[in-house]
Amino acid sequence: MADLQAILFNKEAGLKALFENSTVATLIVNSHRKIQVINPAAETLFGFKKAELSGKLIDILIPEDSREVHIQQHANYYTNPVAHEMAHGEQVFARKKNGSLFPVLINLCSYHSGGEMYVIACITDLTDSKETEEKLRQNEERYRQIFNGIEEVFMMQKIIRDDDGKIVDLLFLEVNPAFVKLLNKPASEIIGHLRTEFFGPMDDELKDIINRVESGENIPYAQHFPTIGRWFHRHFDSPKPELLVSINMDITESKQEEEALLFLSQANHKLWRIDSPDEGLEEILSSSIALLRADKGTLQLYDEEKNVLVIKKHKRFDNKFLELFHEVGIDDNTSCGRALKLKSQVVIEDTEKDSLFEPYREIARKYGIRAVQSTPMYASNGLLLGVISTHFSTPQTFDTKQLRRMQLYARKAESFIERFRVYEAMRKLNAQLEEKIKLRTKELIAALEHEKELNEIKSRFVSTASHEFRTPLSVILSSIQFVESYNKPGQEEKRIKHIERIKTSVKNLTELLNDFLSLEQLEQGKLEKAPEAFSLRNFCHDMKDEMTLTLKSGQRIILSYEGEDQVKQDKKILRNVIANLLSNAIKYSSEMQEIFFHVVNKNGLVKLEVQDEGIGIPQAEQKNIFSKFYRAANAANFQGTGLGLNIVKKYVELLNGEIGFTSLFNEGSVFTVVFPQKL
Ligand code: ADP
């Protein structure tokens, strides 16, 4: 070994020998990054001959992807030429002639000669060296930290192909903690396992993408993983054949947001196409449950009068629950009760922890409710319309976006409900109008009927009158002629007989006219009642006496009076009633027959009974006997208009009384009238 002192004595020769014999590969580079000199150790290390490198750019020895960095470092060194180790902690690689890369340690120093600065680089091959190991370990450590710390899911997989070379599966070689957390399984249960075990069979699209990635394409790809319910934005790389590396960003939330917005717009469209309120409320509740991924729900409408919420629709509750919460007021601390009171969206994230929910906890447990959300709906005038509540079987942590979406949907529901309120109001108005029209029509028809009836009465009157008037008038006429002719003395008796006949005929005519007059008054409602206190007993005796004058020969009226004396009634009406009944009894009885007139006046009621032994009323005709102008067939030979009983019935009604009868054909009839003592 040469003495350093001696070498330094002969500087030139010594340095040259040092340079030529050094085992450290050394080269000198000028300011243009061109290689000036290299030593044999460098020749050996890089595999180049001296001549191949002299005057060449240093780039030839630098890996392609580090060249740009080197240009920068080189420039920096020239401005601040301090001897140092190149790399700054980074693993530095150099390139051999055969293109292979190897780790190196480079020490730099410089010198000036002929006005130019040269850089001497001493290169130590670190392959197999302890330092390399350490550097690699540090590098590995650093990458692992990155790899472990990133939020993105990282995985390295081996591509598994079948005999035909088609991709069938991926084998996990490496995964980062983000992925472990996602699958909720230890790495040991993932690494060495196939993709299909966790995510099911691979779809063709993914296989196609992997093939293209292998051939160098860069394909960003959004993929849904239904088994874990998440979306990922995936970036693949294939650093060497059969190896697939992917970095995956979880985009589930933004996807969910996208989906929710789509859902909202679809739900809104659906609602606008519905034209029945019932169906609409059903749809609002179903969509709200789907929107919040809830398990159950209720839709309540607000009852303004009672200030309560009433359940109109429900999903998956039973009658017992509906009974319990049929009406909810502001004092209820349920979720909807609070929404009603606070007039805002209410959330109970955990019913077991919410202290105000205490009274309902047992019921909530029974119905598997662990969380509740209630969103109020308002009309455009600010009044509450109702509340949509959704129920969850597990505790929930609602995010503001979710709650906001529910509110947005509630706005759509509001306009739907309002739309139907308007329709309903219009429908009601229409119904009221229709009702009014019906009423008016009815009144018109009644008026017409009345008019028709009056016309009928008038025409009946004309025909009845022409018939009924003719007989008494012809009697009067003939009797007058007789009276005229019996003008001699001694014919007085005959004259008086005819005058009597004239009197009776005039009386009949008067009665007839009275009947028509009464009917007219009654029908027009013109008859005024005039109650007065009088002795009914005396009155009945007077009536009996009066009617006795009209009896046929041998007939008798037998009056029996029972009870109190006084009444307070309309005398005129009562007279008409009694006269009519007694005159019928007289008319429809034969000579010698008796008429019984029973009167009972007690307990606030008066009962009159007129009983005869006359012709009776045939059974089949009894139902018509009170109808106007109705006359039974067996009455044809008796004078009459068929108006009397109709008038009597109306009079009795005016006295607040009732009339009825029993009758047997050919045996006789009993007419009974009952009315209060006092009108
Ligand atoms: P009118 O006696 O003028 O025919 P009313 O209205 O008084 O009319 O009576 C209606 C009909 O009822 C009579 O035509 C007769 O058929 C029957 N009727 C009424 N009272 C009696 C009676 N006391 N006995 C038998 N039939 C009677």
XYZ file of C-alpha atoms and ligand atoms in Angstrom:
706
model
C 0.000 0.000 0.000
C 1.435 3.372 -1.050
C 2.466 5.834 1.642
C 0.026 8.746 1.768
C 2.876 11.125 2.423
C 4.654 9.920 -0.736
C 1.494 10.080 -2.760
C 0.867 13.593 -1.672
C 4.493 14.454 -2.504
C 3.918 13.619 -6.044
C 0.472 15.226 -6.139
C -0.400 14.576 -9.728
C 0.714 10.969 -9.819
C -0.641 10.295 -6.353
C -4.094 11.685 -7.012
C -4.255 9.880 -10.326
C -3.329 6.595 -8.707
C -5.884 7.249 -5.943
C -8.538 7.991 -8.546
C -7.663 5.018 -10.744
C -7.350 2.517 -7.953
C -10.168 3.603 -5.706
C -12.864 1.013 -5.128
C -15.310 3.857 -4.817
C -16.842 4.620 -8.158
C -16.008 8.249 -8.841
C -16.866 10.580 -11.659
C -16.365 14.233 -12.407
C -19.149 16.334 -13.985
C -18.926 19.848 -15.380
C -21.394 22.651 -15.048
C -23.295 21.416 -18.122
C -23.881 18.104 -16.373
C -21.512 16.422 -18.784
C -19.285 13.590 -17.563
C -15.630 14.521 -17.746
C -13.850 11.608 -16.157
C -14.761 8.290 -14.604
C -12.576 5.813 -12.722
C -12.384 2.047 -13.317
C -14.548 1.377 -10.261
C -17.271 3.454 -11.852
C -16.774 1.596 -15.158
C -17.333 -1.664 -13.321
C -20.276 -0.365 -11.341
C -22.190 1.104 -14.272
C -21.019 -1.381 -16.934
C -19.908 1.417 -19.309
C -16.517 1.864 -20.876
C -14.816 5.186 -20.183
C -15.185 6.214 -23.820
C -18.905 5.576 -23.733
C -19.383 8.100 -20.955
C -16.865 10.819 -21.574
C -18.548 14.026 -22.605
C -22.059 12.473 -22.194
C -24.788 13.990 -20.066
C -24.931 12.521 -16.567
C -28.562 11.579 -17.349
C -27.356 8.327 -18.832
C -26.647 7.134 -15.262
C -29.807 8.471 -13.680
C -33.186 6.655 -13.658
C -35.578 8.346 -16.109
C -38.058 9.545 -13.515
C -35.344 11.199 -11.394
C -33.683 13.171 -14.167
C -35.741 16.314 -13.723
C -35.096 16.329 -10.003
C -31.427 15.909 -10.698
C -31.268 18.886 -13.033
C -32.682 20.990 -10.203
C -30.356 19.539 -7.588
C -27.395 20.066 -9.873
C -28.267 23.709 -10.370
C -28.732 24.170 -6.602
C -25.382 22.621 -5.913
C -23.648 25.037 -8.240
C -25.072 28.004 -6.371
C -24.211 26.508 -2.954
C -21.399 24.009 -3.388
C -21.082 22.429 0.044
C -19.833 18.883 0.239
C -22.690 16.624 1.296
C -24.503 13.378 0.813
C -27.023 13.590 -1.947
C -30.526 12.366 -1.210
C -31.818 14.299 1.823
C -33.013 11.062 3.340
C -34.547 9.840 0.113
C -33.466 6.539 -1.343
C -31.402 7.419 -4.437
C -31.124 5.067 -7.372
C -28.618 4.945 -10.221
C -28.915 3.285 -13.610
C -26.599 0.694 -15.078
C -25.852 0.298 -18.787
C -28.253 -2.656 -18.915
C -30.994 -0.356 -17.628
C -31.316 -1.906 -14.173
C -31.619 0.445 -11.230
C -29.687 0.047 -7.994
C -29.559 1.952 -4.707
C -26.608 4.205 -4.222
C -25.086 6.626 -1.770
C -23.586 9.670 -3.464
C -21.178 12.084 -1.833
C -20.529 15.314 -3.588
C -17.627 17.742 -3.481
C -16.280 20.300 -5.932
C -13.213 22.014 -7.201
C -12.342 24.821 -9.599
C -9.991 24.523 -12.490
C -9.462 26.840 -15.422
C -12.295 29.119 -14.228
C -14.830 26.288 -14.235
C -16.344 24.404 -11.351
C -16.362 20.625 -11.411
C -18.295 18.312 -9.181
C -16.809 15.074 -7.964
C -19.403 12.421 -7.192
C -18.326 9.386 -5.189
C -20.898 6.638 -5.648
C -21.263 3.730 -3.243
C -23.363 0.800 -4.308
C -25.808 0.194 -1.480
C -27.187 -3.037 -2.846
C -26.946 -5.625 -0.074
C -25.574 -3.090 2.304
C -26.892 -2.488 5.778
C -27.666 1.064 4.889
C -29.830 -0.101 2.030
C -31.726 -2.308 4.355
C -32.181 0.513 6.786
C -33.228 2.928 4.046
C -35.660 0.400 2.692
C -37.034 -0.168 6.163
C -37.455 3.554 6.630
C -39.052 3.866 3.227
C -41.329 0.966 3.930
C -42.220 2.478 7.268
C -43.029 5.803 5.679
C -45.221 4.287 2.995
C -46.948 2.099 5.548
C -47.733 5.139 7.618
C -49.266 6.813 4.618
C -51.002 3.633 3.616
C -52.341 3.062 7.134
C -53.290 6.635 7.767
C -55.229 7.480 4.616
C -58.975 7.628 4.738
C -59.185 6.062 1.308
C -59.473 2.318 1.140
C -56.351 0.728 -0.254
C -56.003 -2.842 -1.423
C -53.573 -4.935 -3.341
C -55.009 -7.956 -5.071
C -53.771 -10.795 -7.200
C -55.797 -11.293 -10.359
C -57.072 -14.890 -10.569
C -57.814 -16.258 -14.031
C -59.309 -19.489 -15.260
C -57.653 -21.838 -17.764
C -58.885 -19.683 -20.636
C -57.226 -16.648 -19.131
C -60.526 -15.037 -18.128
C -60.628 -13.112 -14.848
C -62.664 -15.018 -12.255
C -61.705 -13.455 -8.952
C -59.277 -11.311 -7.003
C -57.206 -12.484 -4.052
C -56.469 -9.981 -1.287
C -52.727 -9.571 -0.738
C -52.703 -6.373 1.233
C -55.368 -4.063 2.654
C -55.174 -0.932 4.778
C -56.978 -0.216 8.079
C -59.656 1.822 6.253
C -60.675 -1.348 4.463
C -60.469 -3.431 7.636
C -62.792 -0.943 9.302
C -65.177 -1.012 6.385
C -65.510 -4.792 6.377
C -65.420 -4.928 10.171
C -63.144 -7.976 10.041
C -59.506 -8.362 11.092
C -56.994 -8.069 8.251
C -56.084 -11.712 8.804
C -59.591 -12.693 7.752
C -59.328 -10.626 4.582
C -55.803 -11.182 3.344
C -55.535 -14.508 1.542
C -59.290 -14.510 0.889
C -61.126 -14.052 -2.376
C -63.133 -10.994 -3.315
C -66.231 -13.095 -4.040
C -66.376 -14.158 -0.385
C -67.189 -10.592 0.622
C -68.789 -8.996 -2.383
C -70.274 -11.822 -4.435
C -69.463 -12.591 -8.073
C -67.640 -9.935 -10.101
C -69.610 -8.222 -12.803
C -68.390 -8.103 -16.411
C -67.867 -4.361 -16.320
C -65.311 -4.675 -13.518
C -63.540 -7.560 -15.291
C -63.312 -5.463 -18.435
C -61.900 -2.512 -16.498
C -59.242 -4.698 -14.850
C -58.167 -6.020 -18.261
C -57.816 -2.489 -19.546
C -55.928 -1.342 -16.434
C -53.494 -4.207 -16.967
C -52.780 -2.933 -20.430
C -51.945 0.481 -19.025
C -55.212 2.400 -19.190
C -56.258 4.688 -16.395
C -59.985 4.306 -15.731
C -61.713 6.142 -12.924
C -64.769 4.149 -11.951
C -67.704 4.541 -9.527
C -68.863 1.239 -8.109
C -71.664 0.228 -5.786
C -71.080 -2.513 -3.225
C -74.563 -3.732 -2.314
C -73.337 -6.154 0.364
C -71.979 -3.274 2.449
C -74.334 -0.648 1.052
C -71.619 1.746 -0.045
C -70.406 3.543 -3.151
C -66.719 3.979 -4.040
C -64.844 6.023 -6.506
C -62.089 3.606 -7.591
C -58.697 4.196 -9.092
C -56.851 1.084 -10.319
C -53.253 0.442 -11.147
C -51.418 -2.685 -12.188
C -47.707 -2.218 -11.302
C -46.880 -5.674 -12.575
C -48.751 -8.450 -14.313
C -51.481 -10.181 -12.299
C -51.256 -7.523 -9.601
C -54.002 -5.002 -9.045
C -53.709 -2.080 -6.714
C -56.665 0.161 -6.019
C -57.311 3.290 -4.041
C -60.971 3.764 -3.293
C -62.728 6.829 -2.095
C -66.018 6.396 -0.235
C -68.587 8.507 -2.107
C -71.641 6.937 -0.440
C -72.812 10.173 1.104
C -72.728 12.213 -2.058
C -74.348 9.306 -3.910
C -77.034 9.122 -1.226
C -77.541 12.831 -1.546
C -77.879 12.449 -5.303
C -80.316 9.552 -4.851
C -82.296 11.422 -2.208
C -82.685 14.428 -4.489
C -83.837 12.142 -7.290
C -86.203 10.421 -4.874
C -87.573 13.781 -3.775
C -88.268 14.947 -7.282
C -89.893 11.618 -8.190
C -92.018 11.624 -5.015
C -93.112 15.149 -5.835
C -94.119 14.156 -9.359
C -96.034 11.188 -8.003
C -97.953 13.421 -5.636
C -98.975 15.793 -8.392
C -100.490 12.986 -10.417
C -102.738 11.806 -7.534
C -106.249 13.177 -7.480
C -107.746 11.602 -4.379
C -106.921 13.060 -0.945
C -106.951 9.653 0.663
C -104.492 8.195 -1.815
C -102.360 11.323 -1.499
C -102.051 11.100 2.287
C -101.119 7.435 1.922
C -98.411 8.366 -0.580
C -97.044 11.190 1.605
C -96.589 8.804 4.508
C -95.020 6.011 2.422
C -92.574 8.394 0.755
C -91.595 9.975 4.084
C -90.868 6.542 5.545
C -88.808 5.593 2.469
C -86.981 8.937 2.467
C -85.745 8.498 6.032
C -85.446 4.705 5.759
C -87.801 4.401 8.742
C -89.754 1.340 9.859
C -93.144 2.792 10.744
C -95.016 6.054 10.496
C -98.153 8.085 11.117
C -99.702 11.041 9.337
C -101.822 13.294 11.515
C -104.008 16.195 10.481
C -104.606 19.158 12.754
C -108.044 19.696 14.285
C -108.171 23.427 14.856
C -111.238 23.376 17.095
C -109.819 20.868 19.567
C -106.176 21.916 19.064
C -105.155 18.278 18.610
C -103.543 16.094 15.969
C -105.663 13.233 14.655
C -104.115 10.177 12.991
C -105.391 9.897 9.423
C -102.914 7.360 8.050
C -100.482 4.927 9.602
C -98.010 2.287 8.509
C -97.399 -0.863 10.500
C -99.205 0.130 13.705
C -102.162 -1.723 15.216
C -105.582 -0.586 16.451
C -104.447 -0.491 20.062
C -101.722 2.013 19.217
C -104.141 4.071 17.112
C -106.603 4.160 20.006
C -103.900 5.291 22.442
C -102.650 8.085 20.194
C -105.805 8.860 18.261
C -105.735 12.448 19.447
C -102.508 14.110 20.534
C -102.456 17.569 22.120
C -99.776 20.105 23.045
C -99.417 18.635 26.528
C -98.267 15.298 25.150
C -94.527 14.911 25.182
C -94.528 12.496 22.303
C -92.530 13.552 19.291
C -95.621 14.798 17.412
C -97.018 16.502 20.532
C -93.763 18.449 20.799
C -93.859 19.291 17.093
C -97.366 20.681 17.646
C -96.238 22.715 20.635
C -92.880 23.934 19.272
C -94.142 24.298 15.689
C -90.929 22.823 14.353
C -89.306 19.556 13.349
C -88.666 17.325 16.378
C -86.180 14.488 16.658
C -85.878 11.897 19.414
C -82.665 10.074 18.593
C -83.022 7.505 21.366
C -86.309 7.005 23.178
C -84.483 5.218 26.004
C -82.385 8.289 26.740
C -84.898 11.083 26.174
C -86.123 12.076 29.641
C -89.358 13.732 28.458
C -90.299 10.537 26.638
C -90.482 8.620 29.940
C -94.315 8.177 30.036
C -94.319 6.557 26.585
C -91.244 4.367 26.996
C -93.172 1.194 27.777
C -95.399 1.604 24.725
C -92.398 2.482 22.560
C -90.685 -0.718 23.686
C -93.801 -2.725 22.914
C -93.952 -1.344 19.376
C -90.174 -1.579 18.832
C -89.668 2.188 18.628
C -86.208 3.474 19.506
C -86.179 6.772 17.609
C -88.835 9.150 16.263
C -88.862 12.101 13.914
C -91.823 14.494 13.453
C -92.085 17.178 10.798
C -94.967 19.673 10.855
C -96.757 20.844 7.704
C -98.209 24.336 7.320
C -100.742 25.979 5.065
C -99.700 29.026 3.063
C -101.442 31.236 5.635
C -99.150 29.811 8.322
C -101.742 27.605 10.018
C -100.746 24.083 10.973
C -102.006 21.394 8.579
C -100.619 18.309 10.288
C -97.521 16.331 11.255
C -95.647 13.523 9.512
C -93.931 11.200 12.012
C -91.543 8.373 11.225
C -90.465 5.700 13.705
C -87.241 3.697 13.815
C -86.456 0.399 15.522
C -82.876 1.439 16.335
C -81.411 4.650 17.813
C -80.651 7.182 15.083
C -78.218 9.988 14.523
C -79.921 12.163 11.974
C -77.707 14.417 9.930
C -78.877 17.866 8.994
C -79.077 16.922 5.325
C -81.518 14.103 6.063
C -83.701 16.336 8.209
C -83.589 19.084 5.612
C -84.721 16.625 2.947
C -87.679 15.614 5.127
C -88.586 19.286 5.499
C -88.357 19.761 1.745
C -90.716 16.845 1.225
C -93.084 18.226 3.869
C -93.313 21.426 1.761
C -94.498 19.289 -1.201
C -96.973 17.470 1.048
C -98.303 20.824 2.256
C -99.113 22.031 -1.224
C -100.841 18.722 -1.944
C -103.014 18.956 1.173
C -103.794 22.601 0.485
C -104.771 21.790 -3.082
C -107.332 19.334 -1.739
C -108.576 21.710 0.909
C -109.447 24.109 -1.909
C -111.104 21.332 -3.915
C -113.010 20.235 -0.833
C -114.225 23.767 -0.134
C -115.350 24.057 -3.741
C -117.074 20.701 -3.547
C -118.859 21.732 -0.342
C -119.964 24.975 -1.891
C -121.254 23.062 -4.881
C -123.106 20.629 -2.637
C -124.651 23.524 -0.733
C -125.721 25.123 -3.984
C -127.198 21.852 -5.170
C -129.017 21.504 -1.863
C -130.420 25.006 -2.249
C -131.526 24.281 -5.791
C -133.191 21.069 -4.609
C -134.998 22.946 -1.857
C -136.136 25.665 -4.222
C -137.312 23.059 -6.724
C -139.199 21.275 -3.963
C -140.831 24.514 -2.900
C -141.725 25.293 -6.479
C -143.199 21.827 -6.983
C -145.162 22.191 -3.737
C -146.448 25.578 -4.849
C -147.379 24.104 -8.200
C -149.105 21.177 -6.484
C -150.972 23.604 -4.304
C -151.972 25.603 -7.334
C -153.042 22.413 -9.067
C -155.061 21.361 -6.029
C -156.763 24.732 -5.870
C -157.600 24.454 -9.540
C -158.917 20.971 -8.939
C -161.020 22.207 -6.010
C -162.330 24.977 -8.162
C -163.277 22.632 -10.987
C -164.744 20.146 -8.486
C -166.550 23.035 -6.937
C -168.016 23.976 -10.290
C -169.163 20.424 -10.981
C -170.324 19.804 -7.384
C -171.940 23.169 -7.197
C -173.773 22.733 -10.471
C -175.074 19.407 -9.168
C -175.647 20.313 -5.518
C -177.065 23.753 -6.237
C -179.460 22.577 -8.912
C -181.593 20.461 -6.522
C -182.244 23.087 -3.799
C -182.608 25.811 -6.425
C -185.234 23.852 -8.369
C -186.969 23.048 -5.049
C -186.967 26.785 -4.239
C -188.252 27.663 -7.675
C -191.093 25.146 -7.641
C -192.018 26.033 -4.030
C -192.156 29.718 -4.921
C -194.511 28.867 -7.771
C -196.636 26.883 -5.326
C -196.635 29.738 -2.802
C -197.791 32.025 -5.616
C -200.575 29.709 -6.629
C -201.733 28.957 -3.067
C -202.815 32.549 -2.537
C -206.320 31.807 -1.500
C -207.662 31.608 2.036
C -207.536 28.102 3.447
C -204.352 27.289 1.569
C -202.110 28.636 4.330
C -200.963 25.237 5.486
C -199.818 24.321 2.006
C -198.109 27.694 1.613
C -196.279 27.308 4.923
C -195.149 23.800 3.895
C -193.577 25.243 0.724
C -192.044 28.160 2.584
C -190.470 25.583 4.939
C -189.088 23.701 1.950
C -187.617 26.973 0.614
C -186.028 27.628 4.030
C -184.467 24.118 4.163
C -183.091 24.470 0.631
C -181.593 27.874 1.412
C -180.075 26.358 4.567
C -178.533 23.535 2.532
C -177.137 26.019 0.055
C -175.695 28.115 2.870
C -174.071 25.033 4.417
C -172.595 24.104 1.105
C -171.188 27.556 0.586
C -169.864 27.558 4.159
C -168.025 24.323 3.502
C -166.296 25.767 0.463
C -165.499 28.912 2.341
C -164.008 26.996 5.301
C -161.941 24.876 2.970
C -160.623 27.909 1.152
C -159.710 29.561 4.483
C -158.083 26.424 5.831
C -156.088 25.770 2.676
C -154.829 29.312 2.561
C -153.887 29.105 6.251
C -155.987 32.188 6.836
C -157.945 30.861 9.750
C -157.007 32.583 12.992
C -157.594 30.680 16.244
C -159.487 32.546 18.956
C -159.359 30.633 22.267
C -161.936 31.581 24.898
C -163.036 30.040 28.205
C -166.564 28.658 28.226
C -168.678 25.867 29.635
C -168.292 22.853 27.401
C -171.283 21.235 29.046
C -173.609 24.087 28.091
C -172.061 24.307 24.684
C -172.701 20.583 23.988
C -176.314 20.893 25.181
C -176.848 23.863 22.852
C -175.311 21.906 19.954
C -177.583 18.962 20.715
C -180.626 21.245 20.733
C -179.605 22.925 17.521
C -179.017 19.655 15.706
C -182.201 18.135 17.063
C -184.058 20.527 14.736
C -182.547 18.688 11.723
C -183.337 15.130 12.860
C -185.326 12.780 10.665
C -188.557 11.517 12.070
C -188.135 9.334 15.109
C -184.406 10.054 15.428
C -182.911 11.067 18.793
C -179.671 12.548 20.002
C -178.653 11.121 23.372
C -176.035 13.329 25.034
C -173.907 12.128 27.968
C -171.456 14.544 29.570
C -168.741 13.535 32.041
C -165.999 15.424 33.867
C -165.128 19.087 34.218
C -167.206 21.912 32.907
C -164.834 24.499 31.528
C -162.526 24.544 28.516
C -160.492 27.232 26.836
C -160.968 26.559 23.176
C -161.959 28.099 19.865
C -165.737 27.974 19.996
C -166.309 28.517 16.275
C -164.006 25.678 15.243
C -165.472 23.354 17.844
C -168.986 24.165 16.637
C -168.042 23.267 13.076
C -166.477 19.951 14.186
C -169.466 18.852 16.283
C -172.063 20.060 13.758
C -170.326 18.206 10.950
C -170.065 14.919 12.850
C -173.640 15.083 14.177
C -175.070 16.035 10.772
C -173.214 13.078 9.144
C -174.575 10.747 11.836
C -178.088 12.068 11.201
C -177.692 11.959 7.403
C -176.310 8.407 7.218
C -178.844 6.976 9.726
C -182.429 6.056 8.990
C -185.576 7.409 10.643
C -186.127 6.144 14.181
C -182.413 5.445 14.763
C -180.546 6.904 17.723
C -177.425 9.025 17.802
C -175.178 8.948 20.870
C -173.133 11.999 21.721
C -170.585 11.196 24.530
C -168.416 13.933 25.973
C -165.642 13.416 28.573
C -163.699 16.423 29.867
C -160.988 15.440 32.330
C -157.245 15.202 32.921
C -156.640 18.138 30.591
C -158.212 16.344 27.631
C -161.601 16.477 25.969
C -162.959 13.394 24.234
C -166.002 13.658 21.926
C -167.687 10.577 20.530
C -170.491 10.637 17.923
C -171.973 7.200 17.465
C -174.702 6.192 15.021
C -176.489 3.012 13.869
C -176.444 4.028 10.210
C -175.136 2.655 6.941
C -171.491 2.367 8.075
C -168.429 2.742 5.883
C -167.260 -0.218 3.755
C -163.931 -1.555 5.046
C -162.067 -1.052 1.745
C -163.031 2.621 1.569
C -162.249 3.573 5.158
C -158.683 4.686 4.370
C -159.912 7.398 1.972
C -162.657 8.851 4.081
C -160.736 12.002 5.096
C -159.633 12.782 1.510
C -161.139 15.768 -0.200
C -164.302 15.014 -2.253
C -164.117 11.355 -1.320
C -167.488 9.693 -0.870
C -168.060 6.009 -0.163
C -170.069 4.014 -2.692
C -172.919 3.401 -0.208
C -173.317 7.201 0.266
C -174.267 7.849 -3.333
C -177.966 8.248 -2.524
C -177.277 10.843 0.150
C -176.647 14.475 -0.559
C -173.044 15.554 0.041
C -169.798 16.907 -1.319
C -167.154 14.696 0.367
C -165.652 17.813 1.938
C -167.050 17.651 5.491
C -164.627 15.129 7.095
C -161.639 16.669 5.315
C -162.539 20.024 6.850
C -163.201 18.441 10.273
C -159.765 16.793 10.281
C -158.080 20.107 9.530
C -160.128 21.854 12.232
C -159.204 19.181 14.795
C -155.559 19.655 13.932
C -155.986 23.367 14.539
C -157.230 22.483 18.034
C -154.049 20.420 18.495
C -156.224 17.310 18.553
C -156.698 14.060 16.699
C -159.610 12.358 14.971
C -160.299 8.648 14.341
C -163.214 6.339 13.709
C -164.391 2.748 13.688
C -167.178 1.642 11.409
C -168.988 -1.526 10.319
C -170.824 -1.701 7.046
C -174.616 -1.558 7.627
C -174.157 -1.446 11.398
C -172.980 2.001 12.206
C -169.953 4.250 12.910
C -168.249 5.912 15.861
C -166.205 9.074 15.242
C -163.855 10.059 18.088
C -162.144 13.413 18.553
C -159.604 14.116 21.305
C -158.128 17.582 21.948
C -156.602 19.461 24.879
C -158.818 21.316 27.350
C -156.832 24.462 26.786
C -155.642 25.806 23.476
P -170.314 14.065 2.585
O -171.064 13.598 3.812
O -170.647 15.397 2.167
O -170.314 13.040 1.528
P -168.030 13.883 4.334
O -166.650 14.329 4.114
O -168.693 14.371 5.541
O -168.804 14.165 3.005
O -167.956 12.319 4.432
C -167.241 11.607 3.481
C -167.857 10.256 3.271
O -167.667 9.479 4.459
C -169.286 10.246 3.062
O -169.597 10.452 1.698
C -169.638 8.864 3.515
O -169.350 7.914 2.530
C -168.749 8.631 4.670
N -169.336 8.946 5.980
C -169.090 10.024 6.717
N -169.750 9.963 7.907
C -170.438 8.800 7.876
C -171.311 8.146 8.797
N -171.628 8.685 9.987
N -171.851 6.962 8.444
C -171.539 6.418 7.249
N -170.722 6.983 6.332
C -170.175 8.156 6.653
